[in-house]
Short mmCIF file of C-alpha atoms and ligand atoms in Angstrom, two decimals:
data_model
loop_
_atom_site.label_atom_id
_atom_site.label_comp_id
_atom_site.label_asym_id
_atom_site.label_seq_id
_atom_site.Cartn_x
_atom_site.Cartn_y
_atom_site.Cartn_z
CA MET A 6 -10.60 -2.74 -17.12
CA GLN A 7 -11.71 -2.87 -14.09
CA ASN A 8 -14.81 0.30 -13.91
CA PHE A 9 -15.88 -0.17 -10.20
CA SER A 10 -14.06 0.36 -6.74
CA TYR A 11 -15.61 -0.77 -2.97
CA HIS A 12 -13.04 0.32 -1.37
CA THR A 13 -13.66 4.71 -1.17
CA HIS A 14 -14.08 7.04 2.13
CA THR A 15 -16.18 10.03 2.42
CA ASN A 16 -16.48 13.41 4.79
CA SER A 17 -19.95 12.97 6.18
CA PHE A 18 -21.16 13.92 9.13
CA GLY A 19 -17.51 15.34 10.09
CA CYS A 20 -16.30 11.91 11.51
CA TYR A 21 -15.07 10.29 8.87
CA ASP A 22 -11.25 10.86 6.90
CA GLY A 23 -12.37 11.30 3.24
CA HIS A 24 -12.17 14.84 1.73
CA ASN A 25 -15.26 14.77 -0.19
CA THR A 26 -19.00 14.27 -0.19
CA ILE A 27 -21.17 11.64 -0.87
CA GLU A 28 -22.87 13.39 -4.12
CA GLU A 29 -18.98 14.09 -5.18
CA MET A 30 -18.21 10.73 -5.06
CA ILE A 31 -20.60 9.11 -6.78
CA ASN A 32 -20.61 12.15 -9.34
CA ALA A 33 -16.59 11.45 -9.99
CA ALA A 34 -17.09 7.70 -10.46
CA ARG A 35 -19.85 8.49 -12.87
CA THR A 36 -17.30 10.70 -14.80
CA LYS A 37 -14.29 8.32 -14.72
CA GLY A 38 -17.07 6.22 -16.41
CA PHE A 39 -17.57 3.84 -13.94
CA CYS A 40 -20.95 1.40 -13.54
CA GLU A 41 -21.03 1.17 -9.85
CA LEU A 42 -19.40 2.30 -6.85
CA GLY A 43 -18.63 1.11 -3.08
CA ILE A 44 -18.59 3.94 0.21
CA SER A 45 -17.00 2.23 2.47
CA ASN A 46 -16.35 4.42 5.42
CA HIS A 47 -14.27 3.30 8.47
CA LEU A 48 -15.76 1.30 11.28
CA ILE A 49 -13.56 1.49 14.22
CA TYR A 50 -15.27 0.41 17.20
CA HIS A 51 -14.11 -1.23 20.30
CA PRO A 52 -14.17 -0.16 24.07
CA ASN A 53 -10.60 0.09 24.20
CA ILE A 54 -10.14 2.21 21.61
CA TYR A 55 -8.31 4.38 23.36
CA ASN A 56 -6.13 2.27 25.25
CA GLY A 57 -2.77 2.71 24.50
CA CYS A 58 -2.43 6.00 22.33
CA GLU A 59 -2.80 9.34 23.53
CA GLN A 60 -3.20 10.95 20.35
CA ALA A 61 -6.72 8.51 19.41
CA LYS A 62 -8.58 10.49 21.99
CA ASN A 63 -8.81 13.07 19.37
CA ASP A 64 -9.78 11.17 16.76
CA LYS A 65 -13.16 11.30 15.69
CA MET A 66 -13.65 7.90 13.56
CA TYR A 67 -12.90 6.06 16.75
CA HIS A 68 -15.71 4.87 18.94
CA ALA A 69 -15.91 2.89 22.68
CA ASP A 70 -19.38 3.13 23.60
CA PHE A 71 -21.91 0.62 21.60
CA ASN A 72 -24.79 2.95 21.00
CA LYS A 73 -23.26 5.17 19.78
CA ALA A 74 -21.29 3.78 17.22
CA GLN A 75 -24.35 2.11 16.00
CA ASP A 76 -26.53 5.58 15.96
CA ILE A 77 -23.56 7.06 13.42
CA PHE A 78 -23.18 3.83 11.74
CA LYS A 79 -26.49 3.71 11.13
CA ARG A 80 -26.64 6.95 9.63
CA THR A 81 -23.94 6.95 7.76
CA ILE A 82 -25.52 3.81 5.79
CA ASP A 83 -28.66 5.23 5.14
CA LYS A 84 -27.72 8.63 4.29
CA ILE A 85 -25.33 6.81 1.18
CA LYS A 86 -28.67 5.02 0.53
CA GLU A 87 -30.21 8.10 0.55
CA VAL A 88 -27.86 9.85 -1.96
CA ALA A 89 -27.54 7.05 -4.08
CA ASP A 90 -31.57 6.83 -4.86
CA LYS A 91 -31.40 10.55 -5.80
CA GLU A 92 -28.12 10.70 -7.79
CA LYS A 93 -29.66 7.04 -9.96
CA PHE A 94 -26.56 5.56 -10.00
CA LYS A 95 -25.31 1.83 -8.17
CA VAL A 96 -24.38 2.61 -5.13
CA TYR A 97 -23.22 0.19 -2.00
CA ALA A 98 -23.16 1.28 1.29
CA GLY A 99 -20.53 -0.60 3.39
CA PHE A 100 -17.76 -0.19 6.09
CA GLU A 101 -14.40 -0.84 5.63
CA VAL A 102 -14.02 -2.79 9.62
CA ASP A 103 -11.33 -2.96 11.74
CA PHE A 104 -11.68 -6.34 13.10
CA PHE A 105 -11.05 -7.94 16.31
CA PRO A 106 -10.93 -11.45 16.86
CA SER A 107 -12.74 -11.54 20.63
CA LEU A 108 -15.93 -13.04 21.72
CA LYS A 109 -16.66 -9.78 22.73
CA TRP A 110 -16.22 -7.16 20.18
CA ARG A 111 -18.02 -10.34 17.59
CA ASP A 112 -21.10 -9.99 19.72
CA SER A 113 -21.01 -6.13 19.36
CA PHE A 114 -20.51 -6.36 15.88
CA GLU A 115 -22.80 -8.87 14.93
CA LYS A 116 -25.25 -6.34 16.57
CA ILE A 117 -24.16 -3.23 14.71
CA ILE A 118 -24.04 -4.94 11.77
CA THR A 119 -27.97 -6.39 12.29
CA GLU A 120 -29.54 -3.19 13.10
CA VAL A 121 -27.87 -0.98 10.53
CA LYS A 122 -27.85 -3.23 7.48
CA PRO A 123 -24.57 -2.74 5.31
CA ASP A 124 -24.49 -4.18 1.65
CA TYR A 125 -20.86 -5.46 2.23
CA LEU A 126 -18.06 -5.61 4.81
CA ILE A 127 -14.23 -5.19 4.07
CA GLY A 128 -12.35 -6.83 7.02
CA SER A 129 -9.58 -4.69 7.26
CA THR A 130 -6.63 -4.06 10.24
CA HIS A 131 -5.01 -0.56 10.95
CA PHE A 132 -4.03 -1.85 14.66
CA ILE A 133 -1.99 -3.46 16.65
CA ARG A 134 -2.76 -4.97 19.93
CA THR A 135 -2.23 -7.00 22.51
CA SER A 136 -3.90 -10.49 22.86
CA ASP A 137 -6.42 -10.03 25.65
CA GLU A 138 -7.36 -6.35 23.55
CA THR A 139 -6.68 -4.28 26.16
CA LYS A 140 -4.26 -2.12 24.71
CA MET A 141 -4.04 -0.84 20.89
CA CYS A 142 -2.91 1.53 18.78
CA ASN A 143 -3.45 2.37 14.86
CA ILE A 144 -0.21 1.70 13.38
CA TYR A 145 -1.19 5.51 11.82
CA TYR A 146 -0.28 6.11 15.40
CA ILE A 147 2.63 3.95 16.11
CA LYS A 148 5.25 6.70 17.28
CA SER A 149 2.93 7.55 20.01
CA LEU A 150 2.51 3.81 20.90
CA GLU A 151 4.62 2.92 24.80
CA ALA A 152 4.97 -0.60 24.56
CA ALA A 153 8.76 -1.94 25.20
CA ASP A 154 10.44 -3.56 22.50
CA ASP A 155 8.94 -7.23 22.91
CA GLU A 156 5.51 -6.16 23.89
CA LYS A 157 5.31 -4.44 21.00
CA GLU A 158 6.84 -7.18 18.48
CA GLU A 159 4.09 -9.60 20.28
CA MET A 160 1.48 -6.56 19.24
CA LEU A 161 2.86 -6.90 15.82
CA LYS A 162 2.40 -10.42 15.77
CA ASN A 163 -1.02 -10.18 16.17
CA TYR A 164 -1.20 -7.71 13.17
CA TRP A 165 -0.82 -10.91 11.15
CA ARG A 166 -2.87 -12.71 13.37
CA ASN A 167 -5.88 -10.30 13.60
CA ILE A 168 -5.71 -10.74 9.45
CA ILE A 169 -5.64 -14.49 9.84
CA GLU A 170 -8.69 -14.52 12.15
CA ALA A 171 -10.80 -12.25 10.21
CA ILE A 172 -10.32 -13.99 6.91
CA LYS A 173 -11.38 -17.31 9.30
CA SER A 174 -14.68 -14.92 10.56
CA ARG A 175 -16.22 -15.21 7.20
CA TYR A 176 -17.77 -11.74 7.92
CA PHE A 177 -15.87 -10.07 5.18
CA ASP A 178 -16.96 -9.44 1.16
CA PHE A 179 -13.15 -9.34 0.82
CA MET A 180 -9.48 -8.31 3.20
CA ALA A 181 -8.20 -4.71 2.66
CA HIS A 182 -4.14 -3.89 2.06
CA LEU A 183 -2.37 -7.34 3.60
CA ASP A 184 0.47 -5.51 4.37
CA VAL A 185 -0.61 -2.00 5.03
CA CYS A 186 1.91 -1.78 7.79
CA LYS A 187 4.90 -1.18 5.30
CA LEU A 188 3.80 2.39 4.79
CA PHE A 189 5.53 3.03 8.78
CA ASN A 190 7.79 0.33 7.75
CA LEU A 191 6.74 -2.52 10.34
CA CYS A 192 6.90 -5.76 9.55
CA CYS A 193 9.35 -5.48 6.86
CA GLU A 194 12.18 -8.06 7.15
CA ASP A 195 12.71 -11.39 6.06
CA LYS A 196 11.64 -13.03 9.32
CA TRP A 197 7.86 -11.84 8.86
CA ASN A 198 7.28 -13.94 5.31
CA TYR A 199 6.47 -16.75 7.99
CA TRP A 200 2.93 -14.58 8.71
CA LYS A 201 3.00 -12.95 5.30
CA GLU A 202 2.55 -16.99 4.17
CA LYS A 203 0.40 -18.12 6.88
CA VAL A 204 -2.23 -14.91 5.72
CA ILE A 205 -1.71 -16.37 1.91
CA GLU A 206 -2.81 -19.92 3.13
CA THR A 207 -5.65 -18.99 4.70
CA LEU A 208 -6.93 -16.87 2.14
CA ASP A 209 -6.16 -19.96 -0.12
CA GLU A 210 -8.32 -22.57 2.46
CA TYR A 211 -11.04 -19.66 3.32
CA LYS A 212 -10.96 -18.71 -0.57
CA GLN A 213 -11.56 -14.92 0.74
CA PRO A 214 -11.52 -12.41 -1.67
CA PHE A 215 -8.85 -9.79 -1.31
CA GLU A 216 -7.92 -6.38 -2.73
CA LEU A 217 -5.29 -5.03 -4.86
CA ASN A 218 -4.79 -1.53 -3.09
CA THR A 219 -3.37 0.76 -5.68
CA SER A 220 -3.16 4.27 -3.16
CA GLY A 221 0.34 2.43 -2.01
CA TRP A 222 1.99 3.55 -5.37
CA ARG A 223 0.90 6.90 -4.66
CA LYS A 224 2.18 6.58 -0.53
CA ILE A 225 5.60 4.46 -0.68
CA GLY A 226 5.45 3.05 -4.76
CA GLU A 227 4.27 0.16 -3.98
CA GLN A 228 0.88 -1.75 -4.11
CA HIS A 229 -0.40 -3.91 -1.41
CA PRO A 230 0.26 -6.61 -0.83
CA HIS A 231 3.84 -6.99 -2.45
CA THR A 232 4.53 -8.33 -5.34
CA TRP A 233 5.56 -12.13 -4.72
CA MET A 234 1.96 -12.39 -2.31
CA LEU A 235 0.08 -11.56 -5.24
CA LYS A 236 1.84 -14.19 -7.25
CA GLU A 237 1.29 -16.67 -4.65
CA LEU A 238 -2.24 -15.95 -4.12
CA GLY A 239 -2.86 -16.17 -8.22
CA LYS A 240 -1.13 -19.69 -8.31
CA ARG A 241 -3.69 -20.40 -6.13
CA ASN A 242 -6.66 -18.73 -7.49
CA VAL A 243 -7.55 -16.38 -4.40
CA PRO A 244 -9.93 -14.36 -5.63
CA ILE A 245 -8.85 -10.58 -6.45
CA VAL A 246 -10.65 -7.10 -6.64
CA ILE A 247 -8.45 -3.89 -7.14
CA SER A 248 -9.21 -1.24 -4.95
CA ASP A 249 -8.07 2.27 -5.09
CA ASP A 250 -8.73 3.47 -1.16
CA ALA A 251 -10.15 6.85 -2.06
CA HIS A 252 -10.26 9.57 0.12
CA ARG A 253 -10.72 12.51 -2.75
CA THR A 254 -12.74 12.27 -5.85
CA GLU A 255 -9.41 12.16 -7.49
CA GLN A 256 -7.87 9.36 -6.23
CA ILE A 257 -11.34 7.38 -8.10
CA GLY A 258 -9.68 4.91 -10.34
CA GLU A 259 -6.24 6.01 -9.59
CA ASN A 260 -3.74 3.65 -11.01
CA PHE A 261 -6.17 0.70 -11.83
CA GLU A 262 -4.37 0.79 -15.55
CA LYS A 263 -1.05 -0.01 -13.48
CA ALA A 264 -2.49 -2.68 -11.66
CA GLU A 265 -4.02 -4.20 -15.06
CA VAL A 266 -0.73 -4.79 -16.79
CA LEU A 267 0.39 -5.79 -13.22
CA LEU A 268 -2.26 -8.48 -12.88
CA LYS A 269 -1.70 -9.45 -16.33
CA ASP A 270 1.99 -9.85 -15.97
CA LEU A 271 1.58 -12.59 -13.32
CA ASN A 272 -1.56 -14.57 -15.08
CA TYR A 273 -3.87 -13.36 -12.45
CA LYS A 274 -7.21 -15.06 -13.55
CA THR A 275 -9.75 -15.08 -10.89
CA ARG A 276 -11.03 -11.77 -10.29
CA TRP A 277 -13.71 -10.95 -8.33
CA LYS A 278 -16.88 -8.89 -8.11
CA LEU A 279 -20.16 -8.19 -5.59
CA GLY A 280 -23.54 -9.69 -5.81
CA LYS A 281 -21.75 -12.79 -9.09
ZN1 ZN B 5 -7.28 0.37 5.69
ZN1 ZN B 6 -9.32 2.59 3.53
#
């Protein structure tokens, strides 16, 4: 069974959404029999991150100020490395990054990464946005989005375009929860299969690793991504890694047995690991 996870969150500096400290997460991984652990708090930076959603203004994970963002991200990585040294356990210090395709965002992001030096990066899309990135809303706050129906439809299409552009950017070691939008019953109708197929094609073309995220089983009774997507990606030998997306110690390695059974049933052959 896979005995590591690279998608986990902590409560560092009181500004992330994990519930445990770095030490607690490392010790839980050790107790679980893991050989290594990746810690990937959210990297959410965009000058317009608050535009489009009232609720976002109170979210401590969001950063619109470049210097403040760079500073906190640097302290986050440095702290993980410091604790890992003390705990004598193999820990990778990374980020789960909310990607945006504009050149302006990419330029800032590249500056941050050069300065902060994380060990790895997970590519994520939690936001729907307008094409010019002037208005955006985390799907977790979808109820507070103020947009007309046709604008919302366009923003949902951009959810998929965003994933495709993130793959093409080649910034990321692996892609997170491709269909996380289904948590909020978004893009569940058959018409969205067009976009899901486009994501599959792009992952294949770029041989971009992605995750089987087990946290969906806890939330809605289904993993990310859909089983039919996994089947298609398996046929194409796109590398896969199992993630728990643990926000608490007890979620580390959660449902990994079930994920292994699913991958075996699908005869999924190509697995991925950091440093391979
Ligand atoms: Zn996520
Ligand atoms: Zn996550």
